[in-house]
Coordinates of N, CA, C and O in Angstrom, one line a residue:
X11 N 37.5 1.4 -75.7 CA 37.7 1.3 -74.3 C 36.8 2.3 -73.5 O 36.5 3.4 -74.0
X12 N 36.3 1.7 -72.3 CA 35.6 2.3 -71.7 C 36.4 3.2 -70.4 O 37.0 2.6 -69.6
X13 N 36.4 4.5 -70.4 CA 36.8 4.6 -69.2 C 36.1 5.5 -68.3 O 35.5 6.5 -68.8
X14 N 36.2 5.3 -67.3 CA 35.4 5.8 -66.7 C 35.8 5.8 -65.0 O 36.4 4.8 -64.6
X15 N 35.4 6.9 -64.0 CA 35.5 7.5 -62.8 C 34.8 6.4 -61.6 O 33.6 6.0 -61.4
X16 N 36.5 6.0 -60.7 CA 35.6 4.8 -59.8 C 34.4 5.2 -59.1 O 33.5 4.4 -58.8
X17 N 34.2 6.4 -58.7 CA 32.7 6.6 -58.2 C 31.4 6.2 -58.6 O 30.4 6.0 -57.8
X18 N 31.4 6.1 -59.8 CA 30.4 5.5 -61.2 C 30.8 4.3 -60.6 O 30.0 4.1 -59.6
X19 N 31.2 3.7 -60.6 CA 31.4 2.2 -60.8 C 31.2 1.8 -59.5 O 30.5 0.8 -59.3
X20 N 31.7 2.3 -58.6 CA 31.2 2.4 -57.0 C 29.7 2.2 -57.1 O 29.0 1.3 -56.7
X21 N 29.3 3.5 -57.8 CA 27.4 3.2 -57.5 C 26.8 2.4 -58.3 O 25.7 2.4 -57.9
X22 N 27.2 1.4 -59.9 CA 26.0 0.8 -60.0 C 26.7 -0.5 -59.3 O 25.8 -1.3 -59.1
X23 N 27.6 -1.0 -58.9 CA 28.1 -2.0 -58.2 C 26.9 -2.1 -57.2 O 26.2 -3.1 -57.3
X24 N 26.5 -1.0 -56.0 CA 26.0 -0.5 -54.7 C 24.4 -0.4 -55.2 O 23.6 -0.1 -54.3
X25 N 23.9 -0.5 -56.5 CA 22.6 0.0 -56.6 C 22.6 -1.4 -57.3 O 21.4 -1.7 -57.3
X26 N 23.4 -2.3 -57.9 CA 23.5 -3.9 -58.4 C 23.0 -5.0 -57.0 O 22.3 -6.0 -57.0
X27 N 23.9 -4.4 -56.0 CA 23.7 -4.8 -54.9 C 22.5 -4.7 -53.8 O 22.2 -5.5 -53.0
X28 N 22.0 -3.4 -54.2 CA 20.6 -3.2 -53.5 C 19.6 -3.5 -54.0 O 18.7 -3.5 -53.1
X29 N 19.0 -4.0 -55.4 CA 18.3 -4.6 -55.7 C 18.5 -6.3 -55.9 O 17.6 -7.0 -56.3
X30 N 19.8 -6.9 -55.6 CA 19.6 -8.3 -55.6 C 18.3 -8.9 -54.6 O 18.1 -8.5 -53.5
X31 N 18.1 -9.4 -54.9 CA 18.5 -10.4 -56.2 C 17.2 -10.2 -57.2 O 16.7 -11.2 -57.7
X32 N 16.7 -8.8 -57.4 CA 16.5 -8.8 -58.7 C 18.0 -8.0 -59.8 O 19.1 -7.8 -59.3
X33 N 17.6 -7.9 -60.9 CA 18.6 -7.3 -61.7 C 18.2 -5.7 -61.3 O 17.1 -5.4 -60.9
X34 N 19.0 -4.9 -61.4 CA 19.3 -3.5 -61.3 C 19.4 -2.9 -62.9 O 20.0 -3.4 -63.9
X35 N 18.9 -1.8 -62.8 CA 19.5 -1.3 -64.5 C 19.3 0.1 -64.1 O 18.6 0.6 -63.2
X36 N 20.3 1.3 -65.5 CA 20.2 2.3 -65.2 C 21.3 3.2 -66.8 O 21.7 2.6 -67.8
X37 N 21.4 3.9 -66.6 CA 22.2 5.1 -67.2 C 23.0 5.6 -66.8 O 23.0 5.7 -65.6
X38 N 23.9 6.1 -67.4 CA 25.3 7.1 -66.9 C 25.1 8.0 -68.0 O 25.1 7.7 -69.2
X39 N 24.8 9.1 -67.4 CA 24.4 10.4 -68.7 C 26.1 11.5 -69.4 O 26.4 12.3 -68.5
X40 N 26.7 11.6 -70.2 CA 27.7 12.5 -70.5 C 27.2 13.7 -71.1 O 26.0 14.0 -71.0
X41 N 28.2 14.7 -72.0 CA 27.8 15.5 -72.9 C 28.0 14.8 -74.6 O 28.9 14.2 -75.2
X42 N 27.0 15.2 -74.9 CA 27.0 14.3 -76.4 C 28.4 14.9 -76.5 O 29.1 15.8 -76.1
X43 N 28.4 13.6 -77.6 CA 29.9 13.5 -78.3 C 31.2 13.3 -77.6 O 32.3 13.0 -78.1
X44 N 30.8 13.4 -76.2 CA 32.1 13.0 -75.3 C 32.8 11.9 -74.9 O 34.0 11.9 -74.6
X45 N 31.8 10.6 -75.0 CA 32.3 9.4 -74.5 C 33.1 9.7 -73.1 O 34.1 9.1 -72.8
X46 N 32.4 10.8 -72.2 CA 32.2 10.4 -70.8 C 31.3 10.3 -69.9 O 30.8 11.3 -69.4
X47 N 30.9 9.1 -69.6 CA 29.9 9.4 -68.5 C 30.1 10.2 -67.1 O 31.2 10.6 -66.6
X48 N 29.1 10.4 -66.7 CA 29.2 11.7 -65.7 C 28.2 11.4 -65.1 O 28.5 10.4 -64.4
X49 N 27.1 11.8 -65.0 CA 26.0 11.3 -64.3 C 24.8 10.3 -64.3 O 24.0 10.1 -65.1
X50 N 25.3 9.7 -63.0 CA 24.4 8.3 -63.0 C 22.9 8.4 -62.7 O 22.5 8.8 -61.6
X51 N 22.3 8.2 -63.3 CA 20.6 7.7 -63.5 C 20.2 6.3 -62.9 O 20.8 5.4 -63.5
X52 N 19.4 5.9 -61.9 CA 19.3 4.7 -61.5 C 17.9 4.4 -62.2 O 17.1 5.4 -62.5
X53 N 17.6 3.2 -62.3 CA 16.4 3.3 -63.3 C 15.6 2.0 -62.5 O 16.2 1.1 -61.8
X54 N 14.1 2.1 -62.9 CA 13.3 0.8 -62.6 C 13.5 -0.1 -63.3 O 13.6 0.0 -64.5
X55 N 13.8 -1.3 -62.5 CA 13.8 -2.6 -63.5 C 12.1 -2.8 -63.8 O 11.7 -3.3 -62.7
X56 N 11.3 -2.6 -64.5 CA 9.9 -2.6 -64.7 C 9.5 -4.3 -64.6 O 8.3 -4.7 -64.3
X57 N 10.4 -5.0 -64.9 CA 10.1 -6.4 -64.8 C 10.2 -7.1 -63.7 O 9.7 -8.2 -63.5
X58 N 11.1 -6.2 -62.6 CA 11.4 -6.6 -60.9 C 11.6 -8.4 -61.0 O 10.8 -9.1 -60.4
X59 N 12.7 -8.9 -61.9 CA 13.0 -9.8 -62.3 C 14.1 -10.3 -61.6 O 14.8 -9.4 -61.3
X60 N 14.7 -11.8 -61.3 CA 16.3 -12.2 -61.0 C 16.9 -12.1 -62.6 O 18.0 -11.7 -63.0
X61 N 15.6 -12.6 -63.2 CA 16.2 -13.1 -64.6 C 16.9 -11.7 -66.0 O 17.7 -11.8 -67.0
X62 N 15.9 -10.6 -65.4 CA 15.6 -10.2 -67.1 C 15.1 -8.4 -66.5 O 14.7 -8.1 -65.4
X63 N 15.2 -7.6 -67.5 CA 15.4 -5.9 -67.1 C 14.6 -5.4 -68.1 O 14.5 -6.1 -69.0
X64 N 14.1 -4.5 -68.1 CA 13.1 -3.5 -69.0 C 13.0 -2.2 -68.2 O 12.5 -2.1 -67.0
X65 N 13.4 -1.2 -68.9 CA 13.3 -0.3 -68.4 C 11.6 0.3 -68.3 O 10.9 -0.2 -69.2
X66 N 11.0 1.2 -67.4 CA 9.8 1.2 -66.9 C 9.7 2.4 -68.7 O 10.6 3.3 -68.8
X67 N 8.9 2.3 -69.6 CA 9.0 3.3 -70.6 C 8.5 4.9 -70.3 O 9.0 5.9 -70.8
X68 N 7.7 4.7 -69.5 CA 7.4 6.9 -68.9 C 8.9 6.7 -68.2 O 9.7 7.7 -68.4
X69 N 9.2 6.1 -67.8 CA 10.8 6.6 -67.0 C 11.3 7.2 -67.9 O 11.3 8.4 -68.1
X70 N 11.9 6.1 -68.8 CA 12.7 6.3 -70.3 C 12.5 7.3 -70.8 O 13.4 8.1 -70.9
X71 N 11.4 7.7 -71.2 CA 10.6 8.9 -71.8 C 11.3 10.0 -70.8 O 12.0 10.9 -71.2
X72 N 11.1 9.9 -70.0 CA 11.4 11.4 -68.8 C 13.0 11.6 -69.3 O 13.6 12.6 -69.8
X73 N 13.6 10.3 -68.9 CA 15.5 10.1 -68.4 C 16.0 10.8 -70.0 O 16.6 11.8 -70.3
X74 N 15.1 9.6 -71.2 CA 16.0 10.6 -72.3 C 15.6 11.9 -72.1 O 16.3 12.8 -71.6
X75 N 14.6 12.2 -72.4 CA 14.3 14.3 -72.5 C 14.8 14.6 -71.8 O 15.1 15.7 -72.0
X76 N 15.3 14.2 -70.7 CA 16.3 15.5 -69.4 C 17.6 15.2 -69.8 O 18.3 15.9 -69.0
X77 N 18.3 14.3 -70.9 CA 19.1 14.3 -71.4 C 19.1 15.1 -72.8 O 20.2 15.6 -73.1
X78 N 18.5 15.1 -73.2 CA 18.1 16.3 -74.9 C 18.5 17.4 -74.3 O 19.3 18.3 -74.7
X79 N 17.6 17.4 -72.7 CA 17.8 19.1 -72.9 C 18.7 19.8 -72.3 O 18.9 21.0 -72.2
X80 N 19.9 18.2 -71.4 CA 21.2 19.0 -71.1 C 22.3 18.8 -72.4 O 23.5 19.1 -72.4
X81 N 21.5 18.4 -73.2 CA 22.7 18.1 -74.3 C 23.5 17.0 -73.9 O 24.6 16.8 -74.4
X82 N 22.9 16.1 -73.1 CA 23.5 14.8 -73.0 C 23.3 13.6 -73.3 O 22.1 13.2 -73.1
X83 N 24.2 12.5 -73.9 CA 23.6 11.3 -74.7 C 23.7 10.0 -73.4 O 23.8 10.5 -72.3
X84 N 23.7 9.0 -73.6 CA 23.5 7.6 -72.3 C 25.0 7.2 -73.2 O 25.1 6.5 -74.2
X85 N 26.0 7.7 -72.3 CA 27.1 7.1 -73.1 C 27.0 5.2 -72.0 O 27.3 4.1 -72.4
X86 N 26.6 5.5 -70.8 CA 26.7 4.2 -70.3 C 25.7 3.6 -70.0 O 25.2 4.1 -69.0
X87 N 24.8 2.2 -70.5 CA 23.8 1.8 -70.7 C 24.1 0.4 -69.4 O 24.8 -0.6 -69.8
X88 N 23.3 0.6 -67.8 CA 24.1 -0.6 -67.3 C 23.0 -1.5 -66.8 O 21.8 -1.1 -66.8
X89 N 23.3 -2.9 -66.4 CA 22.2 -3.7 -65.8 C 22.8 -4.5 -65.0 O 24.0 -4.4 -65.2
X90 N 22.6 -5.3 -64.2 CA 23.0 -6.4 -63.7 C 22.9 -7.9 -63.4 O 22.3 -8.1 -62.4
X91 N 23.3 -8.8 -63.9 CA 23.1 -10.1 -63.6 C 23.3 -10.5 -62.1 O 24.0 -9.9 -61.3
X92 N 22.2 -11.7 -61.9 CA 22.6 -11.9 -60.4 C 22.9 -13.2 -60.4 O 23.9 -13.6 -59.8
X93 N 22.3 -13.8 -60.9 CA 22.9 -15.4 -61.1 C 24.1 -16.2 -62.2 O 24.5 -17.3 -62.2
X94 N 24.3 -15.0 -63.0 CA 25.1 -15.6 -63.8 C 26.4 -14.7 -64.3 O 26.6 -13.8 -63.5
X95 N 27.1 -14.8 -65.2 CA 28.3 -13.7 -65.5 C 27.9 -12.5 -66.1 O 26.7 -12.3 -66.4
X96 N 28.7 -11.5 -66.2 CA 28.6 -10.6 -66.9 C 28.5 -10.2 -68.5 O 29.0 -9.2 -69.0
X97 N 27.8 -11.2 -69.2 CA 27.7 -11.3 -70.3 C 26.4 -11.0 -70.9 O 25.5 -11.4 -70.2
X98 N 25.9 -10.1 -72.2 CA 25.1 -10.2 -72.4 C 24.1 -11.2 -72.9 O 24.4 -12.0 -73.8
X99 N 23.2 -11.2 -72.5 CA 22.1 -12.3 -73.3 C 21.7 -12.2 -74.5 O 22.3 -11.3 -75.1
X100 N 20.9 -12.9 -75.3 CA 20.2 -12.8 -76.4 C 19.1 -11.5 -76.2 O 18.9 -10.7 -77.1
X101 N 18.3 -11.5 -75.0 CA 17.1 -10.5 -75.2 C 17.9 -9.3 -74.8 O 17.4 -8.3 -75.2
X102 N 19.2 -9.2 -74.0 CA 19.7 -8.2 -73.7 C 20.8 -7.9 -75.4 O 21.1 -6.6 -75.4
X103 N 21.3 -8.5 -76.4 CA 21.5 -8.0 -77.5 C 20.5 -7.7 -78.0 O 20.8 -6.7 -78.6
X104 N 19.1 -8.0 -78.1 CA 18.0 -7.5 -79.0 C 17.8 -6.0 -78.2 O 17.7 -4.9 -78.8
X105 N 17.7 -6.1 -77.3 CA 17.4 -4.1 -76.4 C 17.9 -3.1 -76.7 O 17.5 -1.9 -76.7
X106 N 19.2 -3.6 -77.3 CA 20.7 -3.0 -77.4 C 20.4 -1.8 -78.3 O 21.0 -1.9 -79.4
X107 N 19.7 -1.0 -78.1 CA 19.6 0.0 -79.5 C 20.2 1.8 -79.3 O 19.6 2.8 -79.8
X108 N 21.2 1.9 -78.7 CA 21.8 3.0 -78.9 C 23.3 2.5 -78.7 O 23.9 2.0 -77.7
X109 N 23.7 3.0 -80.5 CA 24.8 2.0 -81.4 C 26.3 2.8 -80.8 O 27.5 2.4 -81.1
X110 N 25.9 4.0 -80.1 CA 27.2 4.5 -79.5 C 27.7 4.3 -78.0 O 28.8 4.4 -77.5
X111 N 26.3 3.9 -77.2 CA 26.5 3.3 -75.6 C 27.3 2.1 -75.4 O 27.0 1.1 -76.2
X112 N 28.4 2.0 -74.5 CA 28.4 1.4 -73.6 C 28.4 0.5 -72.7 O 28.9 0.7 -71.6
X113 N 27.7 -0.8 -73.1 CA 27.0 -1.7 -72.5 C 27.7 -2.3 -71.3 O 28.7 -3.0 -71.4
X114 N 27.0 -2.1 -69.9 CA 28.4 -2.6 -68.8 C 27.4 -3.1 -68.2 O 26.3 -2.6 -67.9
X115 N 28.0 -4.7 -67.7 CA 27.0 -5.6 -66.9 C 28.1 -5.8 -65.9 O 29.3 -5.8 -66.0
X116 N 27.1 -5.8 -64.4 CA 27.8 -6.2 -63.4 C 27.3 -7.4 -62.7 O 26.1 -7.3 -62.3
X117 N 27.8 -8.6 -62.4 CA 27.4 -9.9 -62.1 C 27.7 -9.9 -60.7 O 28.8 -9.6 -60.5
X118 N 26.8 -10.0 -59.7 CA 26.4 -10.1 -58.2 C 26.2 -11.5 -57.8 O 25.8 -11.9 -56.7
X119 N 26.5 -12.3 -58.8 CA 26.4 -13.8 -58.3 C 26.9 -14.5 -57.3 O 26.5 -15.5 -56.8
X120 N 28.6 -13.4 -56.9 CA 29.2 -13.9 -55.6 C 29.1 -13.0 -54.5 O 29.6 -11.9 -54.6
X121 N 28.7 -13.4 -53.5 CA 28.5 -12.1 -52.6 C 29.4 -11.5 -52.2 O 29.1 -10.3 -52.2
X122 N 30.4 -11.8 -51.8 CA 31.5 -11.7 -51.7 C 32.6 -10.2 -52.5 O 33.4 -9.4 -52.1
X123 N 32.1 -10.6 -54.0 CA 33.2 -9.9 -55.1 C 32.2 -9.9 -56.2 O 31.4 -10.9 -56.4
X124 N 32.2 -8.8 -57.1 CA 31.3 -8.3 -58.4 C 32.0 -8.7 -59.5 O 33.2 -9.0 -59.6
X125 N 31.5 -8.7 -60.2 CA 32.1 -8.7 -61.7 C 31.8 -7.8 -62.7 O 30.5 -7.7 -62.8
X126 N 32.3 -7.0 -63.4 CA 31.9 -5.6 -64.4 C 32.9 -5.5 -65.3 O 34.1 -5.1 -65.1
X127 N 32.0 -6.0 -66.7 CA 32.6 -5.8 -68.0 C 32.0 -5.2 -68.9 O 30.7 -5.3 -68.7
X128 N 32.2 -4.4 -70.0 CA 31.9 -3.8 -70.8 C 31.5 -4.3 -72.4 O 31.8 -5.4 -72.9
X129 N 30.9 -3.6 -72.9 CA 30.7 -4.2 -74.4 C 30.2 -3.0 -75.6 O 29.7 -2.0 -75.2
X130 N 30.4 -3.4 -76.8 CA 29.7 -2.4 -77.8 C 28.8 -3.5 -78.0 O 29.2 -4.6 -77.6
X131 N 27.3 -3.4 -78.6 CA 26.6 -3.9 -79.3 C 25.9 -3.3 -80.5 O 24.9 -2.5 -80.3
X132 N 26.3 -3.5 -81.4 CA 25.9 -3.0 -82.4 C 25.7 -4.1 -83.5 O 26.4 -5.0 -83.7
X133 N 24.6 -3.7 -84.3 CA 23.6 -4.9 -85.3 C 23.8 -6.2 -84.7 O 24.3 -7.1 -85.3
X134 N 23.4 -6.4 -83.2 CA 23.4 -7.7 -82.8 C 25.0 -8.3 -82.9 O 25.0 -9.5 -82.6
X135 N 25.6 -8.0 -83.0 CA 27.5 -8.4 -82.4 C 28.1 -7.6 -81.4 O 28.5 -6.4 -81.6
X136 N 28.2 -8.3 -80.2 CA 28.6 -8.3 -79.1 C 30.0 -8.2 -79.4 O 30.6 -9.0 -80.1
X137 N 30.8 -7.1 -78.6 CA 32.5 -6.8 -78.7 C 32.9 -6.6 -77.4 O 32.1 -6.0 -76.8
X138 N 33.8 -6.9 -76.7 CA 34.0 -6.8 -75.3 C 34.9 -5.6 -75.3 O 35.6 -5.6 -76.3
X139 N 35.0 -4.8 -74.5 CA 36.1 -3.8 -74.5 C 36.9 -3.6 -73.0 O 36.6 -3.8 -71.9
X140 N 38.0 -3.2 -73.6 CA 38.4 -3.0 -71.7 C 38.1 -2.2 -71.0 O 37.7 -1.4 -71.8
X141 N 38.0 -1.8 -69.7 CA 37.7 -0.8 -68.8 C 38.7 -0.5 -68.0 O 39.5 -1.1 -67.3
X142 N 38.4 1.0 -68.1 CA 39.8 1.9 -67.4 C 38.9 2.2 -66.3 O 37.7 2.2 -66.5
X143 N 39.3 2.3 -65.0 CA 38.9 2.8 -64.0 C 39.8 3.9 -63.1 O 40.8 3.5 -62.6
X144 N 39.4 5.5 -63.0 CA 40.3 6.1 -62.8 C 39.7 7.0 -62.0 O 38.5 7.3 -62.2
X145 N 40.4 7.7 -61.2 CA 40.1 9.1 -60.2 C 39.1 9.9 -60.4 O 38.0 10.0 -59.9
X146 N 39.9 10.6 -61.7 CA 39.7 11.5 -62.2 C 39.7 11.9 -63.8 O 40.9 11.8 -64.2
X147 N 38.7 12.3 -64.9 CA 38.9 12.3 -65.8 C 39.9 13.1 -66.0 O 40.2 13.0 -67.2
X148 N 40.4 13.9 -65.5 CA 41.4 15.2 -65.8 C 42.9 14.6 -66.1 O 43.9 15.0 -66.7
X149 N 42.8 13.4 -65.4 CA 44.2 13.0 -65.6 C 44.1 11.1 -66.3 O 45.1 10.4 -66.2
X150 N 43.3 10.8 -66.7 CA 42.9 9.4 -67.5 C 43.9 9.3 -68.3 O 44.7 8.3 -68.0
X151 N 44.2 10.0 -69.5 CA 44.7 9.8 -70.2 C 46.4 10.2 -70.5 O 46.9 10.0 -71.6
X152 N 46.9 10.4 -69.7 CA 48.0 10.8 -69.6 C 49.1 10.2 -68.7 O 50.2 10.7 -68.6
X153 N 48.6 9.1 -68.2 CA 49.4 7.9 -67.1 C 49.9 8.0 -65.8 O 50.1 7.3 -64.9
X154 N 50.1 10.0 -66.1 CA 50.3 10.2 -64.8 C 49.7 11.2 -63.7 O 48.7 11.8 -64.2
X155 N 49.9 11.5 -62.7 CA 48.7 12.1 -61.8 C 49.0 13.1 -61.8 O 48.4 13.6 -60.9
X156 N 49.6 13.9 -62.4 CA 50.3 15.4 -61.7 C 50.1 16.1 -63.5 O 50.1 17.3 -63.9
X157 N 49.9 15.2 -64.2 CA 49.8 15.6 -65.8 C 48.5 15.6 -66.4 O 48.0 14.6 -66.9
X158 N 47.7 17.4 -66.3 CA 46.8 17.4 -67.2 C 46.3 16.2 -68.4 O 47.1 15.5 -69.0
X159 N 45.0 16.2 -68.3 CA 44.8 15.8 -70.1 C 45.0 17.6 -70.8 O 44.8 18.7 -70.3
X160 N 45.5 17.2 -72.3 CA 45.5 18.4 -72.6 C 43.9 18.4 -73.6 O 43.3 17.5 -74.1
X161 N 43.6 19.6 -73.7 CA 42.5 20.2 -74.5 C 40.7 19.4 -73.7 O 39.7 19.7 -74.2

């Protein structure tokens, strides 16, 4: 399960939407080992495509190293569809190579209302997972608002 802080989800929704109608892509950086994202990275679509996303590679090169050197991994790997659902493609399963991220597509197809679903991909099998959307991580896991997470 993915969960993660509506402000995250607020901005690649908002940065999905400012590049339509090409696709949008980007990172949400955490602290390794955490499975939280925390800070969002907006990234060049290098292909400035409706269809299709590539990250620009000197970006990548920069975005991971400023993640090594905060000790942070890409727990959330995102992109956006504009014409179709939120599903990954075949060239978007072949990209898919960090086997612990993420994978969250947001579909802009209706102007109106987004779509944003999640996935693991790993050795090419696509898994959908659910997504928690919540305040605050301090209280995510505990159901209620006034109750720490503990540890």
């Amino acid at each position: 399960m993915l969960v993660i802080r509506r402000d995250l989800v607020d901005a690649m929704v908002a940065h999905a939407r400012r590049d339509h109608p090409d696709e949008a892509c980007g990172v949400i950086a955490g602290p390794d080992g955490s499975d939280r994202p925390e800070r969002l990275i907006e990234m060049i679509n290098a292909e400035r495509s409706p269809t299709f996303y590539r990250f620009d590679s000197g970006e990548q090169l920069k975005v991971w190293r400023g993640m090594d050197e905060a000790d942070e991994e890409p727990v959330v790997i995102y992109h956006s569809h504009t014409a179709t659902e939120a599903y990954p493609s075949r060239t978007d399963v072949s990209y898919a190579s960090e086997p612990h991220a993420h994978y969250v597509l947001v579909s802009t197809r209706d102007p109106e209302t987004h779509e944003l679903r999640s996935y693991r991909i790993l050795d090419g099998v696509v898994t959908e997972e659910p997504v928690q959307i919540v305040e605050s991580y301090m209280f995510a896991h505990t159901g209620a608002d006034e109750v720490p997470d503990q540890g």
